[in-house]
XYZ file of C-alpha atoms in Angstrom:
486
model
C 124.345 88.544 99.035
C 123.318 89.556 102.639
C 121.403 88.346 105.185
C 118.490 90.849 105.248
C 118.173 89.889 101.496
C 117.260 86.770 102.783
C 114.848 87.771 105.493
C 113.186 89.982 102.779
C 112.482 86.949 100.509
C 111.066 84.370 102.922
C 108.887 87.013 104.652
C 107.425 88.251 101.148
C 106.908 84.554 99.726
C 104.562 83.716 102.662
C 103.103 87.419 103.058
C 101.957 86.754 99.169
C 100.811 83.231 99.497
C 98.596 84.430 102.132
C 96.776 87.122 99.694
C 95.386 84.657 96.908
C 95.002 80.936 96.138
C 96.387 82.581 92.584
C 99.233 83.559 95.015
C 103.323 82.472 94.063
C 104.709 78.904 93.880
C 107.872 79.840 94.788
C 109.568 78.493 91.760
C 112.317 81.383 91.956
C 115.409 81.732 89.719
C 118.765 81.388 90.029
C 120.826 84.100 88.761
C 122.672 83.543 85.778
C 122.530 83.648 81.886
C 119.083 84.302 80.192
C 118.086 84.838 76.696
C 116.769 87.713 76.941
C 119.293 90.966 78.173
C 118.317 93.385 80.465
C 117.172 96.966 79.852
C 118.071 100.116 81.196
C 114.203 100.052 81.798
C 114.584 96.882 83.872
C 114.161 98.626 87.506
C 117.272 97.820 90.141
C 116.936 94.536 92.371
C 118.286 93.954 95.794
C 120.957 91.133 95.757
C 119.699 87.588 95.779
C 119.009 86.013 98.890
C 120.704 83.232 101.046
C 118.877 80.697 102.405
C 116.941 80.950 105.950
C 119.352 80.633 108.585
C 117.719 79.526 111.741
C 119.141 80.110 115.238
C 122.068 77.196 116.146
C 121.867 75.377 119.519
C 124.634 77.855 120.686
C 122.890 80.692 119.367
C 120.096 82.724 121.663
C 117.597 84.123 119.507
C 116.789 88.000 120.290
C 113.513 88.894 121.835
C 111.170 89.976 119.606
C 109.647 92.168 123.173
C 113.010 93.902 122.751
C 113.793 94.973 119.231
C 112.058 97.954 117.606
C 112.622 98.895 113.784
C 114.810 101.661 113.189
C 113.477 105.110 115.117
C 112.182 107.713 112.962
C 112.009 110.732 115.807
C 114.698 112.424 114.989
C 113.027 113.685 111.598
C 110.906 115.796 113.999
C 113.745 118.561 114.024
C 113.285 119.337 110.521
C 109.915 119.532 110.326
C 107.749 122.731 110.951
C 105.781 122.331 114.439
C 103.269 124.393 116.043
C 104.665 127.137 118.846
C 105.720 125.998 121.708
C 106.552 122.513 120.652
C 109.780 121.196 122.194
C 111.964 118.579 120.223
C 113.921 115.963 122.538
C 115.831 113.334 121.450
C 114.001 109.734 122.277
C 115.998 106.697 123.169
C 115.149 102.805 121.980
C 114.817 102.237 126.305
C 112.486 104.925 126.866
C 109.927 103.884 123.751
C 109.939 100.321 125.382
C 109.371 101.112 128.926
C 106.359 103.426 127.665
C 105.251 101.893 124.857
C 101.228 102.650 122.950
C 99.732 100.032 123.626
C 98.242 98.290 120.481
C 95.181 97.696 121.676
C 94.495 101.509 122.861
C 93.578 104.506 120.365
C 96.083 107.051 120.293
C 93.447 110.121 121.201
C 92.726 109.084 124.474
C 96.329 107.385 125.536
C 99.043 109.830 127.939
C 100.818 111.965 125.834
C 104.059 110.533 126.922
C 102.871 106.961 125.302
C 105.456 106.196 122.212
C 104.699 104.081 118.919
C 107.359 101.604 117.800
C 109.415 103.987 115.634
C 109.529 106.596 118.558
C 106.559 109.063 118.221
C 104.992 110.509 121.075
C 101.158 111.052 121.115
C 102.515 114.502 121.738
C 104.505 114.540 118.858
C 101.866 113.097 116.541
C 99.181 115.838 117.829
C 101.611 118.530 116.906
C 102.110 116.714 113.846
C 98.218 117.456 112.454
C 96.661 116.039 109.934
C 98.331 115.128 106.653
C 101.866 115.848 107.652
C 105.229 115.600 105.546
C 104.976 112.378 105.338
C 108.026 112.167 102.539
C 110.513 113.500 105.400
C 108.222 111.388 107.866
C 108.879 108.192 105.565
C 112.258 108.480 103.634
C 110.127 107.364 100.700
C 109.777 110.493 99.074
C 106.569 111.935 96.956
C 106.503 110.741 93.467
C 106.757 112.683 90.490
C 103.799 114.286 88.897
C 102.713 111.729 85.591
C 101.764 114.871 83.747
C 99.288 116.368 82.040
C 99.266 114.129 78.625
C 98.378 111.245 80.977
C 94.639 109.930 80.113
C 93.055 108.008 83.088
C 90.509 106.628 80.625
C 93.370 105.029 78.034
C 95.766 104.347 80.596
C 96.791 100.480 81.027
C 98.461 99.263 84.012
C 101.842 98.155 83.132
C 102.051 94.551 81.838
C 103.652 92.953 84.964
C 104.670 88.922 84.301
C 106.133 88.186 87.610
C 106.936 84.362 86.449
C 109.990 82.827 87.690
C 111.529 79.618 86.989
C 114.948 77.635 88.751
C 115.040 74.229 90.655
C 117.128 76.054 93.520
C 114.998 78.633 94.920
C 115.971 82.070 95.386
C 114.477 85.164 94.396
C 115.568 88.578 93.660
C 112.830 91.499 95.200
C 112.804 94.928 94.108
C 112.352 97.681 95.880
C 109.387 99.781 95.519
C 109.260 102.358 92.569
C 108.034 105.365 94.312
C 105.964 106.770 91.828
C 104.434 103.548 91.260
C 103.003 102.488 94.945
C 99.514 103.407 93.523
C 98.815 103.068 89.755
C 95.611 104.413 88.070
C 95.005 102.567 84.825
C 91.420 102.712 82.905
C 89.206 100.483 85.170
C 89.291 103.230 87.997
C 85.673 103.741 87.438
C 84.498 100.074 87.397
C 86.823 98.949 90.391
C 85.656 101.827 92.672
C 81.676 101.219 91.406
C 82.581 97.481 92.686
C 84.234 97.722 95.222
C 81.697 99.563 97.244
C 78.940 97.243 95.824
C 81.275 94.540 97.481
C 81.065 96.569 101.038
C 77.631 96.962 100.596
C 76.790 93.499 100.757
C 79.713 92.063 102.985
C 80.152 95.073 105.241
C 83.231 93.328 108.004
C 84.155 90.921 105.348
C 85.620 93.089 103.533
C 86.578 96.533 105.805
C 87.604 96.083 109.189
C 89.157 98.078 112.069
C 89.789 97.209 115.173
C 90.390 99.708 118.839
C 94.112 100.538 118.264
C 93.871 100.424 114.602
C 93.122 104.276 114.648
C 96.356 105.916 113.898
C 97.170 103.627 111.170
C 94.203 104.184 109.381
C 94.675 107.712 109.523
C 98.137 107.727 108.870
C 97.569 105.028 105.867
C 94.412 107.380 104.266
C 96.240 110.562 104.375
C 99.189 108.702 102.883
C 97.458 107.066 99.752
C 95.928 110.983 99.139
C 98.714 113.146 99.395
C 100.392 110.326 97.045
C 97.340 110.682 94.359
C 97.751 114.804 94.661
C 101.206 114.389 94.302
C 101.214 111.956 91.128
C 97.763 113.003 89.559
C 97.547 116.791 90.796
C 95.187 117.243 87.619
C 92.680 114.493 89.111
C 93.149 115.177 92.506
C 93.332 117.834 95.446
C 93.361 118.857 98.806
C 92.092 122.058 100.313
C 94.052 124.660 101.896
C 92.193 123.413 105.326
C 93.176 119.844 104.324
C 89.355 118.302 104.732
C 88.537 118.550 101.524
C 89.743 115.932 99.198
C 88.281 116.793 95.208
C 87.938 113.502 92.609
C 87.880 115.060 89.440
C 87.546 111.142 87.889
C 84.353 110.522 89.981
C 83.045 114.023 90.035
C 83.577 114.309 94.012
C 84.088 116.472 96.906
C 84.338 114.622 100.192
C 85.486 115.779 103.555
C 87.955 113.198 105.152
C 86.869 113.381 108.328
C 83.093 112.786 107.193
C 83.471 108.499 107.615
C 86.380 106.166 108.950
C 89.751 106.187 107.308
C 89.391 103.187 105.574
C 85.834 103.850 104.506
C 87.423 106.836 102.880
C 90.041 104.861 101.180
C 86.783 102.227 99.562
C 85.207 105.351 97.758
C 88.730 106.425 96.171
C 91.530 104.396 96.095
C 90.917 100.744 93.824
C 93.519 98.905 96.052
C 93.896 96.545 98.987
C 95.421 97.321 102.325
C 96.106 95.044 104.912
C 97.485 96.762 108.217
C 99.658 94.825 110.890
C 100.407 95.915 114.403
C 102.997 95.360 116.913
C 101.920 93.950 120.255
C 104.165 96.295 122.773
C 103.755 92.987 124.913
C 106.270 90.085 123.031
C 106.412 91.948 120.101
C 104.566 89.698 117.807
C 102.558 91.795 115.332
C 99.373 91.083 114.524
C 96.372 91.988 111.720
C 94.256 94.805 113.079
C 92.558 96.333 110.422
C 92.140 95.912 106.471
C 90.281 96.451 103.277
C 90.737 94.293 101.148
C 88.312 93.423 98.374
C 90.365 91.408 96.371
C 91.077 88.502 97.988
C 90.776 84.894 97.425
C 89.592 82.305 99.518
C 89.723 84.103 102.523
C 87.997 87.286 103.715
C 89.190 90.124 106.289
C 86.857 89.058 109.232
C 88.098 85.466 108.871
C 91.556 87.216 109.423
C 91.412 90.476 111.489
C 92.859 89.876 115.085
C 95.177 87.041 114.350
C 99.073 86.844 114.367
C 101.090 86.323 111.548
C 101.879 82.688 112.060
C 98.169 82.242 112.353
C 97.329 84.118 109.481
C 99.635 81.910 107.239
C 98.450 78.097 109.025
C 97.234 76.936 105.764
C 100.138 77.947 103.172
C 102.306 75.010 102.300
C 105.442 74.444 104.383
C 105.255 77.954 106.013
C 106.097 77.068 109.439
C 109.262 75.288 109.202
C 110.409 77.151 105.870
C 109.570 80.900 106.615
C 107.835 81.293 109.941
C 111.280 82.412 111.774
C 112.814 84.672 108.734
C 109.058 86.206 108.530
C 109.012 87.472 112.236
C 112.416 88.801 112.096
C 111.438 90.530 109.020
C 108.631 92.372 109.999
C 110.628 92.924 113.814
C 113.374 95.033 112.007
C 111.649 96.424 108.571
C 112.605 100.061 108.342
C 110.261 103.018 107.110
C 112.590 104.274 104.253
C 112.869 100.450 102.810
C 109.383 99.499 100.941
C 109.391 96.460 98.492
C 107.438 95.466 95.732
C 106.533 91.848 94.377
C 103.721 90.096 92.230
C 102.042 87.554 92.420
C 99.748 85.614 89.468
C 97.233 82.785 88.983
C 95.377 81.732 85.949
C 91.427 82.167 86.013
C 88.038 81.817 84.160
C 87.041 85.500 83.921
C 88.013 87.861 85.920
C 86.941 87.035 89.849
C 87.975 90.226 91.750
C 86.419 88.782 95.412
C 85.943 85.279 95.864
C 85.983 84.398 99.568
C 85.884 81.074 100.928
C 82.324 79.032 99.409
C 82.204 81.836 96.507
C 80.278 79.768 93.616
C 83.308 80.536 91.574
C 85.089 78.308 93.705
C 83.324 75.325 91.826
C 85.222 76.002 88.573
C 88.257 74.992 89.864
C 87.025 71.331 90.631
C 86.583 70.362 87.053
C 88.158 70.648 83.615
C 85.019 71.834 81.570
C 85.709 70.516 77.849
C 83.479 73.899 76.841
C 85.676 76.336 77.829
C 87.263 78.729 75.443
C 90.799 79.905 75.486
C 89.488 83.581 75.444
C 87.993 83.349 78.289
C 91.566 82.218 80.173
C 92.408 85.440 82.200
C 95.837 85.929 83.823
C 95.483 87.429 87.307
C 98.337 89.514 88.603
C 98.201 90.626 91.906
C 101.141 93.524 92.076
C 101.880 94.098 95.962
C 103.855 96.448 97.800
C 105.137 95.953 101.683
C 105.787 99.225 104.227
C 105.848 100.309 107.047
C 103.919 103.502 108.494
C 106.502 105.916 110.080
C 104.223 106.979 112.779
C 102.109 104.555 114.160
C 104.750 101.948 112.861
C 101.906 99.337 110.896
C 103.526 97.253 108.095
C 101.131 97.744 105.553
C 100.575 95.179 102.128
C 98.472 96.347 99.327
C 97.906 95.096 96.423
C 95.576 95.255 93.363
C 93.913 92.717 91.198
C 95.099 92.816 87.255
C 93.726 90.800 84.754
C 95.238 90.615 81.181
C 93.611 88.105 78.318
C 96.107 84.841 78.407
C 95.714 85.489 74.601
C 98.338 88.181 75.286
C 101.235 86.047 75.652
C 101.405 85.215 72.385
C 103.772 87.819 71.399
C 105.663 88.058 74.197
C 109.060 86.922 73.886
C 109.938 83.719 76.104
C 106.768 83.937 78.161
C 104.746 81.075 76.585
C 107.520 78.843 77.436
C 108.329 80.076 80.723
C 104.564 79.316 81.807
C 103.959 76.503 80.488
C 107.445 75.031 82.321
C 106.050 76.493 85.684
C 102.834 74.912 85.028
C 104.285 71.470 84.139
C 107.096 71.458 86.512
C 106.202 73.365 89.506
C 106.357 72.050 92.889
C 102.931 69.813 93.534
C 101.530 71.065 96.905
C 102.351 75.038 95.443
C 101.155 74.427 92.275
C 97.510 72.972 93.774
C 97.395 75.933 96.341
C 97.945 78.242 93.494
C 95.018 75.918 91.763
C 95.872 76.320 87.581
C 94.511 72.325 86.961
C 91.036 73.541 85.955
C 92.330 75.296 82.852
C 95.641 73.447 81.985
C 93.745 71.490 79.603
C 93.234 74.800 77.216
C 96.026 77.235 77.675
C 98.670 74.656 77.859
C 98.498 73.370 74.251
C 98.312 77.219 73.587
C 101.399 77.995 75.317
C 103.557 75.339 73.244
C 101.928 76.213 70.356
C 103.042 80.436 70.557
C 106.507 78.682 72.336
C 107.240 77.253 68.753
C 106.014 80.144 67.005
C 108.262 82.001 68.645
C 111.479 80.337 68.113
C 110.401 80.221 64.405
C 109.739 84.049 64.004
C 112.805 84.907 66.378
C 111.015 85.887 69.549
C 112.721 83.245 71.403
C 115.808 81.292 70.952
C 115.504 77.491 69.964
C 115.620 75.035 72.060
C 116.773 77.805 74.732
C 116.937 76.765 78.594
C 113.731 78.052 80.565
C 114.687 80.733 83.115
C 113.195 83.429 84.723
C 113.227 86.472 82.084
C 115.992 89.701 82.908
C 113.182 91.525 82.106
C 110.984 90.231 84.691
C 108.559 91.346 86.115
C 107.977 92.269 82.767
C 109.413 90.653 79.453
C 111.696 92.125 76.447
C 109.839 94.822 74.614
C 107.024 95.329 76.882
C 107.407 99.191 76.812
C 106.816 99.532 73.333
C 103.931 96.951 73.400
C 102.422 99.173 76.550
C 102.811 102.359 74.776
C 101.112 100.868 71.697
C 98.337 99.809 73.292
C 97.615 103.355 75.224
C 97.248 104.997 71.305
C 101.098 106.727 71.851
């Protein structure tokens, strides 16, 4: 197991408490035997982590002024540019001494200004609009889904990112390319809602602030040429590239008609949360978002502050993750995204519940009325990058809700959830705030648990443990496919 392993995990635990009060407990596994085996299905995991290590008293810890993530420049030479454009090679000294400043919008900085990952403005005007951002990246274009694929049937896949071990450690996986943005059958409804939700909170929900520019643009033209790549019978782009055609919604919109982000709202049903680097001591810092899915929090409550900030409220951040967290995001490459999920347990399905939201209320009591039906499981999948130009780190992450009825069939999951539920650290387990509906899906949960070891879904008496499968469970392909009609 290696260091950066470690870095990876901390930094991703507190980047995920931070998006939901449904957000991880950090009850993570250890490796080791499970009943269930793993599939060829299961996707590859990076080794499991080491604990934080924290500078010694005879260790200097590095200047985060000083470090820059790993340069991307050199791409530049294999890249079509326009006549006339000369490539040079760009060293780490010359990117600090002239650095963007983060505060300062790309289109009216010096051309000889650089971004973190060693772009001039030069370089990125020659670039255009919607570049090759694959080469850009080194996270190449995903695969088209195909033509048989139904936006109207299609389910998202049935991610159960529960994990169970006294000794916490977790294993993260790194981002499925052709799965950073998933269209499943509530594109319609999200979309419809999510602009509803601007609407009425306008900067509580989208926000951008002056330096945020490239990243926005960089992010938007990202997330599209992604949908024409994966759904090129949904989506397109004309040959002039301002054109961007929704066959779903029944649109034709010209990119360059509102704001990046605005852009994003009326097409793209996830959240995006973009963090800069201060060329100053390095620190890096929220500076634009949309993000309509969040709970207990909002973006203008957030926009402008620095990580540690961001995260003053999450349970035992500072003196567990705080240090791992900012070396994380000092060194994460382009070419290296990761993937995680988070869950919480809910009454309905609350997509946006910042802080004072009515639906707060439920969580205060244990209403004797409520019905096990209406017990939803809210899975917020996530996703961590960085830009290659402007060099953001970018989270996103979308809001899944799946009947808790569900688990019934699912082998080992009952017990599994119920043993998180029961067992999970206290202060984790009341930020994550399950209490108001223990009282009806827990006798549920060892109910199907015994069920299960009768009919053979689960061994008897077997020790709980996060699932090989995870973060899905044994069999959930077939059960997916089933429930699609194929």
């Amino acid at each position: 197991m290696d260091i950066q392993s470690g870095l990876i995990f901390l930094a991703l635990v507190g980047f995920c408490l931070l998006l939901s009060n449904s957000a991880p407990h950090l009850l993570n596994r250890l490796r080791g035997r499970n009943p269930t085996s793993r599939t060829s299905q299961t996707p590859p995991r990076s080794l499991s982590p080491i604990s934080e290590k924290k500078p010694t008293s005879t260790t200097q810890p590095t200047d985060p002024a000083t470090v820059l993530p790993p340069l991307r420049h050199h791409v530049l030479s294999t890249l079509p540019l326009p006549t006339g454009y000369k490539y040079k090679e760009v060293s780490e000294t010359e990117v600090l001494r002239n650095p963007l400043p983060m505060t300062q919008d790309y289109r009216t900085c010096q051309d000889g200004a650089y971004t973190p990952t060693g772009f001039s403005v030069a370089d990125i005007k020659a670039l255009g609009d919607f570049p090759n951002y694959a080469v850009l990246s080194g996270v190449p274009l995903p695969t088209a889904n195909g033509e048989k694929f139904d936006v109207d049937k299609a389910l998202a896949r049935p991610y159960r990112p529960f994990r169970w071990a006294y000794h916490q450690t977790m294993s993260l996986t790194k981002l499925e390319t052709d799965w950073w943005l998933e269209l499943e059958n509530t594109y319609k409804e999200r979309i419809a809602q999510r602009k509803a939700l601007f609407a009425k909170h306008g900067s509580g929900v989208l926000g951008a602030l002056p330096g945020s520019e490239l990243a926005c643009k960089e992010l938007m033209e990202m997330a599209l040429q992604f949908y024409c790549a994966r759904y090129p019978q949904y989506f397109s782009l004309s040959e002039d590239k301002r054109i961007f055609t929704n066959r779903i919604l029944g649109t034709e919109q010209d990119v360059q008609s509102k704001p990046p982000l605005e852009i994003l709202m009326d097409n793209v049903p996830e959240d995006f949360g973009i963090m800069l680097r201060d060329e100053k001591q390095g620190d890096y810092f929220l500076r634009a978002g949309v993000i309509c899915s969040s709970m207990g929090w909002n973006v203008a409550s957030k926009v402008g502050l620095r990580l540690d900030h961001i995260h003053v409220k999450i349970p035992h951040y500072k003196e567990k993750m705080e240090f791992s967290m900012n070396r994380f995001f000092t060194k994460m490459p382009t070419d290296k995204p990761i993937q995680r999920g988070s869950w919480g347990l809910e009454i309905g399905q609350p997509l946006h519940m910042p802080a004072g939201d009515p639906h707060e209320k439920l969580r205060e009591f244990q209403d004797p009325n409520l019905r096990l039906e209406d017990c939803y499981l809210r899975t917020d999948w996530q996703t961590l990058r960085r830009l290659p130009l402007s060099a953001a780190i970018v989270f996103n992450f979308k809001a899944l809700f799946t009947p808790v009825t569900e688990f019934r069939d699912e082998p080992c999951v009952p017990a599994l959830v119920a043993k998180v539920m029961r067992e999970g650290n206290k202060d984790l387990m009341t930020y994550k705030g399950t209490w108001h509906i223990e009282h009806v899906v827990l006798p549920a949960l060892d109910k199907w648990a015994k069920e299960q070891e009768v009919k053979g879904l689960a061994p008897k008496n077997w020790e709980v443990a996060t699932l090989d499968e995870s973060p899905w469970f044994k069999g959930w392909e077939e059960k997916w496919h089933r429930q699609q009609g194929f």
